[in-house]
mmCIF file of C-alpha atoms in Angstrom:
data_model
loop_
_atom_site.group_PDB
_atom_site.id
_atom_site.type_symbol
_atom_site.label_atom_id
_atom_site.label_comp_id
_atom_site.label_asym_id
_atom_site.label_seq_id
_atom_site.Cartn_x
_atom_site.Cartn_y
_atom_site.Cartn_z
ATOM 1 C CA UNK A 1 31.016 65.289 10.401
ATOM 2 C CA UNK A 2 28.714 65.843 7.420
ATOM 3 C CA UNK A 3 30.352 62.937 5.556
ATOM 4 C CA UNK A 4 29.864 60.594 8.497
ATOM 5 C CA UNK A 5 26.195 61.660 8.738
ATOM 6 C CA UNK A 6 25.635 60.902 5.040
ATOM 7 C CA UNK A 7 27.210 57.443 5.330
ATOM 8 C CA UNK A 8 24.948 56.548 8.227
ATOM 9 C CA UNK A 9 21.827 57.088 6.113
ATOM 10 C CA UNK A 10 23.148 55.640 2.853
ATOM 11 C CA UNK A 11 21.109 52.572 1.568
ATOM 12 C CA UNK A 12 23.103 49.328 1.555
ATOM 13 C CA UNK A 13 21.169 47.638 -1.354
ATOM 14 C CA UNK A 14 18.608 45.612 0.722
ATOM 15 C CA UNK A 15 14.842 45.134 0.079
ATOM 16 C CA UNK A 16 12.130 47.067 1.773
ATOM 17 C CA UNK A 17 9.313 45.323 3.651
ATOM 18 C CA UNK A 18 6.838 46.275 0.928
ATOM 19 C CA UNK A 19 9.028 44.688 -1.768
ATOM 20 C CA UNK A 20 9.355 41.474 0.250
ATOM 21 C CA UNK A 21 5.590 41.247 0.787
ATOM 22 C CA UNK A 22 4.933 41.845 -2.910
ATOM 23 C CA UNK A 23 7.407 39.138 -3.909
ATOM 24 C CA UNK A 24 5.848 36.672 -1.449
ATOM 25 C CA UNK A 25 2.371 37.402 -2.788
ATOM 26 C CA UNK A 26 3.487 36.764 -6.367
ATOM 27 C CA UNK A 27 5.248 33.559 -5.320
ATOM 28 C CA UNK A 28 2.106 32.407 -3.534
ATOM 29 C CA UNK A 29 0.009 32.923 -6.660
ATOM 30 C CA UNK A 30 2.515 30.956 -8.756
ATOM 31 C CA UNK A 31 2.582 28.068 -6.261
ATOM 32 C CA UNK A 32 -1.229 27.983 -6.162
ATOM 33 C CA UNK A 33 -1.410 27.845 -9.966
ATOM 34 C CA UNK A 34 1.174 25.058 -10.091
ATOM 35 C CA UNK A 35 -0.668 23.095 -7.384
ATOM 36 C CA UNK A 36 -3.970 23.420 -9.253
ATOM 37 C CA UNK A 37 -2.354 22.268 -12.494
ATOM 38 C CA UNK A 38 -0.745 19.302 -10.710
ATOM 39 C CA UNK A 39 -4.070 18.271 -9.181
ATOM 40 C CA UNK A 40 -5.774 18.491 -12.571
ATOM 41 C CA UNK A 41 -3.140 16.265 -14.155
ATOM 42 C CA UNK A 42 -3.380 13.826 -11.235
ATOM 43 C CA UNK A 43 -7.173 13.642 -11.561
ATOM 44 C CA UNK A 44 -6.911 12.950 -15.285
ATOM 45 C CA UNK A 45 -4.313 10.237 -14.678
ATOM 46 C CA UNK A 46 -6.434 8.651 -11.950
ATOM 47 C CA UNK A 47 -9.527 8.594 -14.159
ATOM 48 C CA UNK A 48 -7.527 7.107 -17.035
ATOM 49 C CA UNK A 49 -6.011 4.410 -14.826
ATOM 50 C CA UNK A 50 -9.422 3.603 -13.341
ATOM 51 C CA UNK A 51 -10.954 3.268 -16.798
ATOM 52 C CA UNK A 52 -8.128 0.974 -17.933
ATOM 53 C CA UNK A 53 -8.504 -1.130 -14.785
ATOM 54 C CA UNK A 54 -12.254 -1.565 -15.263
ATOM 55 C CA UNK A 55 -11.908 -2.388 -18.971
ATOM 56 C CA UNK A 56 -9.207 -4.994 -18.364
ATOM 57 C CA UNK A 57 -11.059 -6.705 -15.522
ATOM 58 C CA UNK A 58 -14.402 -6.576 -17.328
ATOM 59 C CA UNK A 59 -13.047 -8.183 -20.484
ATOM 60 C CA UNK A 60 -11.149 -10.859 -18.550
ATOM 61 C CA UNK A 61 -14.155 -11.789 -16.405
ATOM 62 C CA UNK A 62 -16.535 -12.018 -19.365
ATOM 63 C CA UNK A 63 -14.051 -14.125 -21.313
ATOM 64 C CA UNK A 64 -13.590 -16.565 -18.417
ATOM 65 C CA UNK A 65 -17.332 -17.014 -17.863
ATOM 66 C CA UNK A 66 -17.882 -17.264 -21.600
ATOM 67 C CA UNK A 67 -15.261 -19.998 -21.966
ATOM 68 C CA UNK A 68 -16.807 -22.045 -19.155
ATOM 69 C CA UNK A 69 -20.380 -21.781 -20.432
ATOM 70 C CA UNK A 70 -19.440 -22.595 -24.027
ATOM 71 C CA UNK A 71 -18.356 -26.106 -23.008
ATOM 72 C CA UNK A 72 -21.347 -26.863 -20.778
ATOM 73 C CA UNK A 73 -22.517 -30.499 -20.932
ATOM 74 C CA UNK A 74 -25.383 -32.685 -19.727
ATOM 75 C CA UNK A 75 -24.888 -35.812 -17.617
ATOM 76 C CA UNK A 76 -27.181 -38.613 -16.469
ATOM 77 C CA UNK A 77 -30.103 -36.936 -18.278
ATOM 78 C CA UNK A 78 -29.978 -34.157 -15.678
ATOM 79 C CA UNK A 79 -29.986 -30.435 -16.264
ATOM 80 C CA UNK A 80 -26.445 -29.333 -15.476
ATOM 81 C CA UNK A 81 -27.151 -25.634 -15.545
ATOM 82 C CA UNK A 82 -28.797 -24.146 -12.476
ATOM 83 C CA UNK A 83 -29.570 -20.447 -12.096
ATOM 84 C CA UNK A 84 -30.521 -18.499 -8.971
ATOM 85 C CA UNK A 85 -31.541 -14.838 -9.469
ATOM 86 C CA UNK A 86 -30.680 -12.315 -6.805
ATOM 87 C CA UNK A 87 -30.007 -8.639 -6.015
ATOM 88 C CA UNK A 88 -27.856 -6.566 -3.647
ATOM 89 C CA UNK A 89 -27.546 -2.891 -2.671
ATOM 90 C CA UNK A 90 -31.166 -2.423 -1.773
ATOM 91 C CA UNK A 91 -32.348 -4.501 -4.721
ATOM 92 C CA UNK A 92 -30.784 -2.091 -7.227
ATOM 93 C CA UNK A 93 -27.906 -4.296 -8.418
ATOM 94 C CA UNK A 94 -28.349 -7.769 -9.986
ATOM 95 C CA UNK A 95 -26.447 -10.513 -8.159
ATOM 96 C CA UNK A 96 -27.309 -13.791 -9.878
ATOM 97 C CA UNK A 97 -25.674 -17.147 -9.240
ATOM 98 C CA UNK A 98 -25.069 -19.717 -11.976
ATOM 99 C CA UNK A 99 -23.911 -23.327 -11.571
ATOM 100 C CA UNK A 100 -22.819 -25.340 -14.596
ATOM 101 C CA UNK A 101 -21.064 -28.578 -15.448
ATOM 102 C CA UNK A 102 -18.514 -28.211 -18.230
ATOM 103 C CA UNK A 103 -15.583 -29.886 -19.944
ATOM 104 C CA UNK A 104 -12.768 -27.572 -18.895
ATOM 105 C CA UNK A 105 -9.124 -27.951 -19.800
ATOM 106 C CA UNK A 106 -7.896 -27.184 -16.275
ATOM 107 C CA UNK A 107 -9.517 -30.262 -14.755
ATOM 108 C CA UNK A 108 -6.527 -32.274 -13.554
ATOM 109 C CA UNK A 109 -8.481 -35.516 -13.184
ATOM 110 C CA UNK A 110 -10.252 -35.277 -16.544
ATOM 111 C CA UNK A 111 -13.949 -35.271 -17.270
ATOM 112 C CA UNK A 112 -16.705 -32.758 -16.473
ATOM 113 C CA UNK A 113 -16.149 -30.198 -13.746
ATOM 114 C CA UNK A 114 -18.692 -28.319 -11.689
ATOM 115 C CA UNK A 115 -18.329 -24.549 -11.919
ATOM 116 C CA UNK A 116 -20.180 -21.721 -10.281
ATOM 117 C CA UNK A 117 -20.291 -17.936 -10.476
ATOM 118 C CA UNK A 118 -21.888 -15.545 -8.049
ATOM 119 C CA UNK A 119 -21.643 -12.310 -6.069
ATOM 120 C CA UNK A 120 -20.958 -12.404 -2.351
ATOM 121 C CA UNK A 121 -19.504 -10.242 0.418
ATOM 122 C CA UNK A 122 -15.788 -10.134 1.069
ATOM 123 C CA UNK A 123 -15.248 -9.293 4.742
ATOM 124 C CA UNK A 124 -11.848 -7.615 4.536
ATOM 125 C CA UNK A 125 -10.830 -5.668 7.671
ATOM 126 C CA UNK A 126 -14.488 -4.964 8.450
ATOM 127 C CA UNK A 127 -15.037 -3.505 4.971
ATOM 128 C CA UNK A 128 -18.074 -5.353 3.639
ATOM 129 C CA UNK A 129 -17.327 -5.109 -0.050
ATOM 130 C CA UNK A 130 -18.891 -7.252 -2.741
ATOM 131 C CA UNK A 131 -16.963 -9.402 -5.199
ATOM 132 C CA UNK A 132 -17.245 -12.138 -7.826
ATOM 133 C CA UNK A 133 -16.383 -15.714 -6.882
ATOM 134 C CA UNK A 134 -15.775 -18.785 -9.029
ATOM 135 C CA UNK A 135 -16.516 -22.265 -7.715
ATOM 136 C CA UNK A 136 -14.527 -25.151 -9.145
ATOM 137 C CA UNK A 137 -15.638 -28.667 -8.265
ATOM 138 C CA UNK A 138 -13.698 -31.483 -9.991
ATOM 139 C CA UNK A 139 -16.205 -34.098 -8.793
ATOM 140 C CA UNK A 140 -19.788 -32.839 -9.204
ATOM 141 C CA UNK A 141 -22.204 -35.240 -7.474
ATOM 142 C CA UNK A 142 -24.802 -35.294 -10.233
ATOM 143 C CA UNK A 143 -25.703 -38.987 -10.065
ATOM 144 C CA UNK A 144 -26.115 -38.955 -6.277
ATOM 145 C CA UNK A 145 -28.007 -35.651 -6.127
ATOM 146 C CA UNK A 146 -29.654 -35.082 -9.526
ATOM 147 C CA UNK A 147 -32.082 -32.426 -8.298
ATOM 148 C CA UNK A 148 -29.627 -30.376 -6.212
ATOM 149 C CA UNK A 149 -26.092 -31.365 -7.208
ATOM 150 C CA UNK A 150 -25.039 -27.699 -6.913
ATOM 151 C CA UNK A 151 -25.562 -27.819 -3.143
ATOM 152 C CA UNK A 152 -22.849 -30.457 -2.684
ATOM 153 C CA UNK A 153 -19.573 -28.943 -3.877
ATOM 154 C CA UNK A 154 -16.307 -30.764 -3.215
ATOM 155 C CA UNK A 155 -14.303 -27.559 -2.903
ATOM 156 C CA UNK A 156 -14.898 -24.023 -1.732
ATOM 157 C CA UNK A 157 -15.153 -20.954 -3.929
ATOM 158 C CA UNK A 158 -12.237 -18.681 -4.803
ATOM 159 C CA UNK A 159 -12.537 -14.939 -5.276
ATOM 160 C CA UNK A 160 -12.177 -14.028 -8.915
ATOM 161 C CA UNK A 161 -12.483 -10.232 -8.818
ATOM 162 C CA UNK A 162 -13.117 -7.616 -6.142
ATOM 163 C CA UNK A 163 -14.118 -5.064 -8.769
ATOM 164 C CA UNK A 164 -17.204 -6.959 -9.990
ATOM 165 C CA UNK A 165 -20.234 -5.923 -7.931
ATOM 166 C CA UNK A 166 -23.082 -7.051 -10.190
ATOM 167 C CA UNK A 167 -23.863 -10.144 -12.273
ATOM 168 C CA UNK A 168 -26.884 -11.081 -14.369
ATOM 169 C CA UNK A 169 -27.656 -13.974 -16.709
ATOM 170 C CA UNK A 170 -30.377 -14.170 -19.358
ATOM 171 C CA UNK A 171 -31.361 -17.294 -21.272
ATOM 172 C CA UNK A 172 -32.732 -17.940 -24.760
ATOM 173 C CA UNK A 173 -34.829 -21.029 -25.400
ATOM 174 C CA UNK A 174 -34.463 -21.244 -29.193
ATOM 175 C CA UNK A 175 -32.235 -20.204 -32.066
ATOM 176 C CA UNK A 176 -34.376 -17.225 -33.119
ATOM 177 C CA UNK A 177 -32.024 -14.190 -32.877
ATOM 178 C CA UNK A 178 -35.006 -11.941 -32.092
ATOM 179 C CA UNK A 179 -36.468 -14.191 -29.416
ATOM 180 C CA UNK A 180 -37.072 -12.706 -26.003
ATOM 181 C CA UNK A 181 -34.879 -13.903 -23.168
ATOM 182 C CA UNK A 182 -36.006 -15.421 -19.876
ATOM 183 C CA UNK A 183 -34.602 -14.303 -16.551
ATOM 184 C CA UNK A 184 -34.090 -17.760 -15.073
ATOM 185 C CA UNK A 185 -33.456 -21.302 -16.251
ATOM 186 C CA UNK A 186 -34.955 -24.590 -15.156
ATOM 187 C CA UNK A 187 -33.808 -27.412 -17.398
ATOM 188 C CA UNK A 188 -36.254 -29.824 -15.769
ATOM 189 C CA UNK A 189 -39.233 -28.048 -17.360
ATOM 190 C CA UNK A 190 -37.667 -27.475 -20.788
ATOM 191 C CA UNK A 191 -37.166 -30.201 -23.374
ATOM 192 C CA UNK A 192 -33.729 -28.871 -24.242
ATOM 193 C CA UNK A 193 -31.812 -29.017 -20.968
ATOM 194 C CA UNK A 194 -29.295 -26.354 -22.032
ATOM 195 C CA UNK A 195 -30.241 -22.950 -23.469
ATOM 196 C CA UNK A 196 -29.294 -21.985 -27.000
ATOM 197 C CA UNK A 197 -27.722 -18.773 -25.809
ATOM 198 C CA UNK A 198 -26.786 -17.183 -22.508
ATOM 199 C CA UNK A 199 -26.529 -13.426 -22.044
ATOM 200 C CA UNK A 200 -23.994 -12.277 -19.460
ATOM 201 C CA UNK A 201 -23.886 -8.847 -17.849
ATOM 202 C CA UNK A 202 -21.351 -7.718 -15.246
ATOM 203 C CA UNK A 203 -21.075 -4.403 -13.376
ATOM 204 C CA UNK A 204 -17.669 -3.207 -12.237
ATOM 205 C CA UNK A 205 -16.360 -0.441 -9.994
ATOM 206 C CA UNK A 206 -12.758 0.734 -10.034
ATOM 207 C CA UNK A 207 -10.713 0.323 -6.847
ATOM 208 C CA UNK A 208 -10.413 4.057 -6.116
ATOM 209 C CA UNK A 209 -14.151 4.756 -6.139
ATOM 210 C CA UNK A 210 -14.803 1.513 -4.280
ATOM 211 C CA UNK A 211 -12.499 2.637 -1.447
ATOM 212 C CA UNK A 212 -14.106 6.092 -1.404
ATOM 213 C CA UNK A 213 -17.574 4.558 -1.064
ATOM 214 C CA UNK A 214 -16.425 2.229 1.722
ATOM 215 C CA UNK A 215 -14.868 5.197 3.532
ATOM 216 C CA UNK A 216 -18.322 6.826 3.557
ATOM 217 C CA UNK A 217 -20.081 3.723 4.866
ATOM 218 C CA UNK A 218 -18.594 0.256 5.321
ATOM 219 C CA UNK A 219 -22.037 -1.273 4.734
ATOM 220 C CA UNK A 220 -22.480 0.620 1.436
ATOM 221 C CA UNK A 221 -25.817 2.183 2.281
ATOM 222 C CA UNK A 222 -27.242 5.644 1.666
ATOM 223 C CA UNK A 223 -24.798 8.014 -0.019
ATOM 224 C CA UNK A 224 -22.166 5.272 -0.351
ATOM 225 C CA UNK A 225 -24.648 3.004 -2.128
ATOM 226 C CA UNK A 226 -25.628 5.814 -4.487
ATOM 227 C CA UNK A 227 -21.962 6.457 -5.295
ATOM 228 C CA UNK A 228 -21.424 2.800 -6.165
ATOM 229 C CA UNK A 229 -24.522 2.597 -8.364
ATOM 230 C CA UNK A 230 -23.690 5.861 -10.144
ATOM 231 C CA UNK A 231 -20.103 4.896 -11.000
ATOM 232 C CA UNK A 232 -20.601 1.205 -11.818
ATOM 233 C CA UNK A 233 -19.777 0.310 -15.443
ATOM 234 C CA UNK A 234 -21.629 -2.484 -17.257
ATOM 235 C CA UNK A 235 -20.096 -4.992 -19.689
ATOM 236 C CA UNK A 236 -22.086 -7.624 -21.560
ATOM 237 C CA UNK A 237 -21.762 -10.478 -24.028
ATOM 238 C CA UNK A 238 -23.746 -13.414 -25.426
ATOM 239 C CA UNK A 239 -22.583 -17.026 -25.385
ATOM 240 C CA UNK A 240 -23.801 -19.652 -27.858
ATOM 241 C CA UNK A 241 -23.985 -23.249 -26.637
ATOM 242 C CA UNK A 242 -23.368 -25.636 -29.550
ATOM 243 C CA UNK A 243 -24.099 -28.641 -27.324
ATOM 244 C CA UNK A 244 -27.619 -27.434 -26.567
ATOM 245 C CA UNK A 245 -29.089 -28.907 -29.738
#
């Protein structure tokens, strides 16, 4: 009887409740540390990818605008560069528009082509985001409308980049490298109808932060506007116009 009593109370090698709770607590700490490390790595990767995206788009946009302006021409003794200053986001972000006539290689019919750059809203699924458009007009009506040829495009504009939210142009009236720039250009009042140099500035926002701002407010006001302005990255360059002299 004593032997049977001892066997009934002999431990079979299992874990006690306290041991199980301790093991679960340790496992929870390990999982939390791993999750934190994973999030940190993900954040670093996201920031790196966003920076690469902005750099690639910024360089490509500046190069395209630069190429178009470099081959600007004059026709029929009319100024073929028209600039309209503007702002968005409560007046805190430049949003200029520039129309030019240039000899571009992609003109299938040959001859000067009307081009335009500007910032406008892209209504995409009720998300009122801003973007950069490029107008391409193979038949600019300069002779028929010398004082407002830019208001008579033959084709509509195409979106060039949804990451560009700001655009500004500055113009230089002479070859002096230290000369001050002017904020707008009116070739009708200047003897040289094309500027010597054109400064270009673009502001870009990566797609992730853009979506986050739109999630806060689809109209990009208040906190959403502040987020856009804080995270926007500026790129700039200067274009020399050899045909201006």
